[in-house]
PDB file of C-alpha atoms in Angstrom:
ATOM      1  CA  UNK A 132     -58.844 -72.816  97.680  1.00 83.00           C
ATOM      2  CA  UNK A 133     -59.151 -73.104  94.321  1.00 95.00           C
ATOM      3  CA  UNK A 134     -56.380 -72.091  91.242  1.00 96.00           C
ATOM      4  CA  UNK A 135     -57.489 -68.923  90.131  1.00 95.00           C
ATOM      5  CA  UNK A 136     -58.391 -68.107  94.266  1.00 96.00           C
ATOM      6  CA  UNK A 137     -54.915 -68.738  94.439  1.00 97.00           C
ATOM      7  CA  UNK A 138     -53.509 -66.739  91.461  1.00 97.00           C
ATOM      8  CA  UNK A 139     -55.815 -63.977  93.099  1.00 97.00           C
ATOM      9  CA  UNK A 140     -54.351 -63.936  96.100  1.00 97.00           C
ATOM     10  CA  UNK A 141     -50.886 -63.935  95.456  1.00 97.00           C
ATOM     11  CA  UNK A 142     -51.069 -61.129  92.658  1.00 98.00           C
ATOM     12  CA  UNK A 143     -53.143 -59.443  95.631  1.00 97.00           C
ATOM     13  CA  UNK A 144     -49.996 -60.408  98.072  1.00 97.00           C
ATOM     14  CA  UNK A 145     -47.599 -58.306  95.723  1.00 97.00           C
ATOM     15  CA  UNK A 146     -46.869 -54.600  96.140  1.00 96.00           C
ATOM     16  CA  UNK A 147     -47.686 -51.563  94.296  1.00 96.00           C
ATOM     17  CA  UNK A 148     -46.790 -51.131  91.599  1.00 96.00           C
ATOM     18  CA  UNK A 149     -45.570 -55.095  90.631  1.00 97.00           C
ATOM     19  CA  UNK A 150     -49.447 -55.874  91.339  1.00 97.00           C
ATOM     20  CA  UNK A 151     -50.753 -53.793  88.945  1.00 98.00           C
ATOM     21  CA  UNK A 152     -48.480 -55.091  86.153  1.00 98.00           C
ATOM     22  CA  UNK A 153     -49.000 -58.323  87.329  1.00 98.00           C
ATOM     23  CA  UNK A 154     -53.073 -58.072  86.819  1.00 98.00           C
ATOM     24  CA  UNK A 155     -52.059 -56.755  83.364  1.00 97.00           C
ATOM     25  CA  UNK A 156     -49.991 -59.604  82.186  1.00 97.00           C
ATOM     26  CA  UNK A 157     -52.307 -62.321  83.866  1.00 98.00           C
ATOM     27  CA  UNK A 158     -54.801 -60.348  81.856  1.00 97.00           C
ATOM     28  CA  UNK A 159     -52.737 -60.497  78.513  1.00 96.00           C
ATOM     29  CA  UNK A 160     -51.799 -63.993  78.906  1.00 97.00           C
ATOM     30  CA  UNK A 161     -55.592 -65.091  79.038  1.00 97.00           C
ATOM     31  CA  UNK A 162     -55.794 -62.881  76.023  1.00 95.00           C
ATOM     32  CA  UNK A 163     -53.503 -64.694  74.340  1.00 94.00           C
ATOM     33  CA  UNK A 164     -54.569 -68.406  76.130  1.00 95.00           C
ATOM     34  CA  UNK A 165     -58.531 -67.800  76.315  1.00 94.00           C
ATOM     35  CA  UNK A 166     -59.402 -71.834  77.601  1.00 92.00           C
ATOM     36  CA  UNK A 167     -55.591 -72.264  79.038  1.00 95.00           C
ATOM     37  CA  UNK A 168     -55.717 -75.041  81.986  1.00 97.00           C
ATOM     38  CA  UNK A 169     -54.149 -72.539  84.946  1.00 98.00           C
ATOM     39  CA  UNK A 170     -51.903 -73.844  87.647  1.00 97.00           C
ATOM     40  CA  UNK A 171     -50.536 -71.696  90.592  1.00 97.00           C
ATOM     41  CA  UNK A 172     -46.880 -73.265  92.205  1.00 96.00           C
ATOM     42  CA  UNK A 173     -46.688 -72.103  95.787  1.00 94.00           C
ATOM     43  CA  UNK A 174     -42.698 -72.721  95.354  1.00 92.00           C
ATOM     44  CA  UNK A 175     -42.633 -75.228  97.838  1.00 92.00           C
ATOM     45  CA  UNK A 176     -41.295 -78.703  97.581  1.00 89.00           C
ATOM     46  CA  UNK A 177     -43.178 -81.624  99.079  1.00 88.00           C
ATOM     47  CA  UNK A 178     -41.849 -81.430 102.196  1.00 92.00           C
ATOM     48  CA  UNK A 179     -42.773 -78.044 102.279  1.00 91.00           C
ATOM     49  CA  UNK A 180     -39.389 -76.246 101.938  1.00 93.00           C
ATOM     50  CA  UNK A 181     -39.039 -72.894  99.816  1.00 91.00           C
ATOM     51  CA  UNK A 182     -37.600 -73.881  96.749  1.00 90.00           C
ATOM     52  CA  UNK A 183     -38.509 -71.243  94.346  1.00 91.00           C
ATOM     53  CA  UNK A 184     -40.692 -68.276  93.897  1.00 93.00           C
ATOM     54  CA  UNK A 185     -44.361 -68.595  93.799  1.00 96.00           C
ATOM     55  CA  UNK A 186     -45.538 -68.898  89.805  1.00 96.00           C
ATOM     56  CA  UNK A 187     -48.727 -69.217  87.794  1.00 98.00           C
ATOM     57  CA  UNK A 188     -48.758 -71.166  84.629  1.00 98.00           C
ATOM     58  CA  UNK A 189     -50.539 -71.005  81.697  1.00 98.00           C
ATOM     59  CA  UNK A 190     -51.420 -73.843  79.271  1.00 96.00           C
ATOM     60  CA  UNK A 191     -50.343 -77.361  79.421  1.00 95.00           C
ATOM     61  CA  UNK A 192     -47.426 -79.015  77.557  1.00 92.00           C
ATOM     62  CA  UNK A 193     -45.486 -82.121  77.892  1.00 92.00           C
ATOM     63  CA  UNK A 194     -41.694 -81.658  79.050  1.00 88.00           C
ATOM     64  CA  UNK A 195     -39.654 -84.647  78.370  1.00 86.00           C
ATOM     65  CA  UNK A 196     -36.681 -85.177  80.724  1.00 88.00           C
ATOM     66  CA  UNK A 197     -33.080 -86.971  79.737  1.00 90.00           C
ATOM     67  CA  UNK A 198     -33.686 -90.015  81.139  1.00 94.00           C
ATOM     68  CA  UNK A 199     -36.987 -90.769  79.136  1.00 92.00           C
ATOM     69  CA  UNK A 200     -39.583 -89.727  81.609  1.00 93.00           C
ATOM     70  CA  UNK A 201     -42.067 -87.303  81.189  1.00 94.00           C
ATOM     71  CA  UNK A 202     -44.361 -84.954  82.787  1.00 93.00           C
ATOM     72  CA  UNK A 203     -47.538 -82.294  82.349  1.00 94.00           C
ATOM     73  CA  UNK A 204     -46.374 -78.751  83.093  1.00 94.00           C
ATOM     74  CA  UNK A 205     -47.346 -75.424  82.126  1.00 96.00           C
ATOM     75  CA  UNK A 206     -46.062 -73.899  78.929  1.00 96.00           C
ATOM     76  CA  UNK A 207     -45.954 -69.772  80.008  1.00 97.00           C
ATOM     77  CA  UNK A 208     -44.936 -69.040  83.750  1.00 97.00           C
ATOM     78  CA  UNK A 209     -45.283 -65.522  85.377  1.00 98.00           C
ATOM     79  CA  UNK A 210     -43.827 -64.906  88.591  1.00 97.00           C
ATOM     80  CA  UNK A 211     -42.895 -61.904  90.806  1.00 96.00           C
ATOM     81  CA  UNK A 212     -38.979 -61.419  92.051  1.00 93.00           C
ATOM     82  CA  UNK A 213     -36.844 -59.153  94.183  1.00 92.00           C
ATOM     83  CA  UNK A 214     -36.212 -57.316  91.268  1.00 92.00           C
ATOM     84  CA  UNK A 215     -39.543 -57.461  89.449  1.00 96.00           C
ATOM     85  CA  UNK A 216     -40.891 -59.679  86.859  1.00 98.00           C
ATOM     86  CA  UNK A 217     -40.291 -62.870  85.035  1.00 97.00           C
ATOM     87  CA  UNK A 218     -42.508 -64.208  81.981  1.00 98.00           C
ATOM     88  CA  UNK A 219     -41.157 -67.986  81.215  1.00 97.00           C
ATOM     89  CA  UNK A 220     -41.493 -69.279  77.931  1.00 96.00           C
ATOM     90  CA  UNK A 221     -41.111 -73.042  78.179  1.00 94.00           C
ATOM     91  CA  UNK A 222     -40.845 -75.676  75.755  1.00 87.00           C
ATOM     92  CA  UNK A 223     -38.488 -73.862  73.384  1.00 90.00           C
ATOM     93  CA  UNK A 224     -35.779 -76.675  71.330  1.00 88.00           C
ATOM     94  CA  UNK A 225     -33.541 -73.338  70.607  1.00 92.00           C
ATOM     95  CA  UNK A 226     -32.152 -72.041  73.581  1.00 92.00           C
ATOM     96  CA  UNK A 227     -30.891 -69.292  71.913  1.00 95.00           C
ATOM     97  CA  UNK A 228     -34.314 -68.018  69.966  1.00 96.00           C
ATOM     98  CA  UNK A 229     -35.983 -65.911  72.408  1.00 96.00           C
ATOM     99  CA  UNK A 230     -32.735 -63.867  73.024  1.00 96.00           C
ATOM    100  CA  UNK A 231     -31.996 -63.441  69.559  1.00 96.00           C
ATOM    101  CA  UNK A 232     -35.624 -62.637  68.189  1.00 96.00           C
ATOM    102  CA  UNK A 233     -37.096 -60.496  71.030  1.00 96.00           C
ATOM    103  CA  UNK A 234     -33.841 -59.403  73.481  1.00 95.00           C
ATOM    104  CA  UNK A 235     -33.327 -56.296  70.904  1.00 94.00           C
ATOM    105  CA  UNK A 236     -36.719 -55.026  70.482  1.00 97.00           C
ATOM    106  CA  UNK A 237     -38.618 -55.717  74.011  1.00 97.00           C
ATOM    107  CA  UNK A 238     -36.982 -52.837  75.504  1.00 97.00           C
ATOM    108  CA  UNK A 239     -35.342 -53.054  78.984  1.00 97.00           C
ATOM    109  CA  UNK A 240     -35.572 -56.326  79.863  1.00 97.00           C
ATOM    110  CA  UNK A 241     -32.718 -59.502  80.341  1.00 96.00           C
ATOM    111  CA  UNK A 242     -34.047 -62.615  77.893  1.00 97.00           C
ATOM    112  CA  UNK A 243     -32.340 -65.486  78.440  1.00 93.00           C
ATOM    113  CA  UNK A 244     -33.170 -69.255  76.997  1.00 93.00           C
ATOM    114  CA  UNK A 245     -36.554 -69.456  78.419  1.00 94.00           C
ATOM    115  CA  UNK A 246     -37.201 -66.463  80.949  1.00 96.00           C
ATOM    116  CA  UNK A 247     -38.204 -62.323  79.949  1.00 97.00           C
ATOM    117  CA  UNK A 248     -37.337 -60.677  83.189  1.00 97.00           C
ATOM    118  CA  UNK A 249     -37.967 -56.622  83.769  1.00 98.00           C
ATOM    119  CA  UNK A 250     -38.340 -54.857  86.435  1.00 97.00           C
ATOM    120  CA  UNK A 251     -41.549 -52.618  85.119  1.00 97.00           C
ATOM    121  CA  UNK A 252     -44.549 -53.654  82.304  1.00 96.00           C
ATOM    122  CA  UNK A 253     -43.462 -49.721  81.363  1.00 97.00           C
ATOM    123  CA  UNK A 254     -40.249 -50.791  80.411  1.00 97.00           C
ATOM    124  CA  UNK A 255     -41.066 -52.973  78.126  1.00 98.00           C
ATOM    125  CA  UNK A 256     -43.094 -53.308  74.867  1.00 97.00           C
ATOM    126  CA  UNK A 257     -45.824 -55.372  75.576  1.00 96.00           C
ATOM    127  CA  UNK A 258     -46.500 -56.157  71.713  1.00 97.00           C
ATOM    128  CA  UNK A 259     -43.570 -58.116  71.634  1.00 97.00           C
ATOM    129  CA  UNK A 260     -44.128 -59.647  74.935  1.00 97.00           C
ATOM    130  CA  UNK A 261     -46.844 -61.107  72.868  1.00 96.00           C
ATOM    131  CA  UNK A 262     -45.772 -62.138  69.877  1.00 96.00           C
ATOM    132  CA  UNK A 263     -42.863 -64.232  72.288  1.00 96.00           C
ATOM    133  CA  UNK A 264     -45.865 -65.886  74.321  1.00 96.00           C
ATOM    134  CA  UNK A 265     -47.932 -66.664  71.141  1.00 95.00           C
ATOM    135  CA  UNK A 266     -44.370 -68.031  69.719  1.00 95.00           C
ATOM    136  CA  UNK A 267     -43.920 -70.583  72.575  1.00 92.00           C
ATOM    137  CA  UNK A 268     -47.563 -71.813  72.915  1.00 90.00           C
ATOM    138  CA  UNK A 269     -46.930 -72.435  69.051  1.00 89.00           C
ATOM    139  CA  UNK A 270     -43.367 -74.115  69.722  1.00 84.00           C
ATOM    140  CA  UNK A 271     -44.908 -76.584  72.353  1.00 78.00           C
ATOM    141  CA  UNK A 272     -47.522 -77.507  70.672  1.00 70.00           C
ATOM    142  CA  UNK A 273     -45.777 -78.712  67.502  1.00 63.00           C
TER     143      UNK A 273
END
């Protein structure tokens, strides 16, 4: 099975209504990311142990660990939770940016360093959504 087979299939796997907003933002992401490389993350580990929840990313960027090592990942995440959504927005030096340009204006949603989590696309504005996604491709790719 192929990425966007993948990224199909588990927006398919979600339930009403989190699919529907979850079509939307894969939607507005591409919008945003026309020629993006996609990846899909089953949240498994390689022994095949849950270690996360399922995620597709967007883009490419390198991420540059402590101890000098690097590695390709993507550089906007969207994945479905218990309690609805989360958009990650990685790659940012400022931990606090996101939270203090977007947390006030994107309506009802919890922004921390790197993650816009909401429960509902209707409870947020998806304007700002974005202009916070456009922000981090920009930020990684400086």
């Amino acid at each position: 099975m192929n990425v966007q087979e993948q990224i199909k299939e588990y927006i398919t796997s979600q339930p009403e209504p989190k699919r529907s907003d979850m079509q939307e933002l894969h939607r507005i992401i591409l919008q945003v990311m026309p020629a993006c490389k996609l990846w899909f993350m089953d949240g498994k580990d390689d022994k095949g142990k849950t270690v996360s929840n399922p995620n597709i990313g967007y883009g490419s960027y390198t991420m540059k660990y402590a101890d000098g090592k690097t590695r390709e990942f993507y550089q906007i995440g969207l994945s479905a939770n218990t309690t609805g959504i989360s958009v990650y927005i990685m790659g940012i030096k400022d931990k606090t940016y996101l939270a203090k340009t977007y947390g006030k204006k994107i309506g009802k949603a919890s922004v921390t360093g790197y993650c816009i989590k909401f429960k509902a696309l209707k409870d947020i504005n998806i304007d700002i959504l974005q202009e916070a996604v456009r922000y981090g491709v920009e930020a990684t790719n400086e």
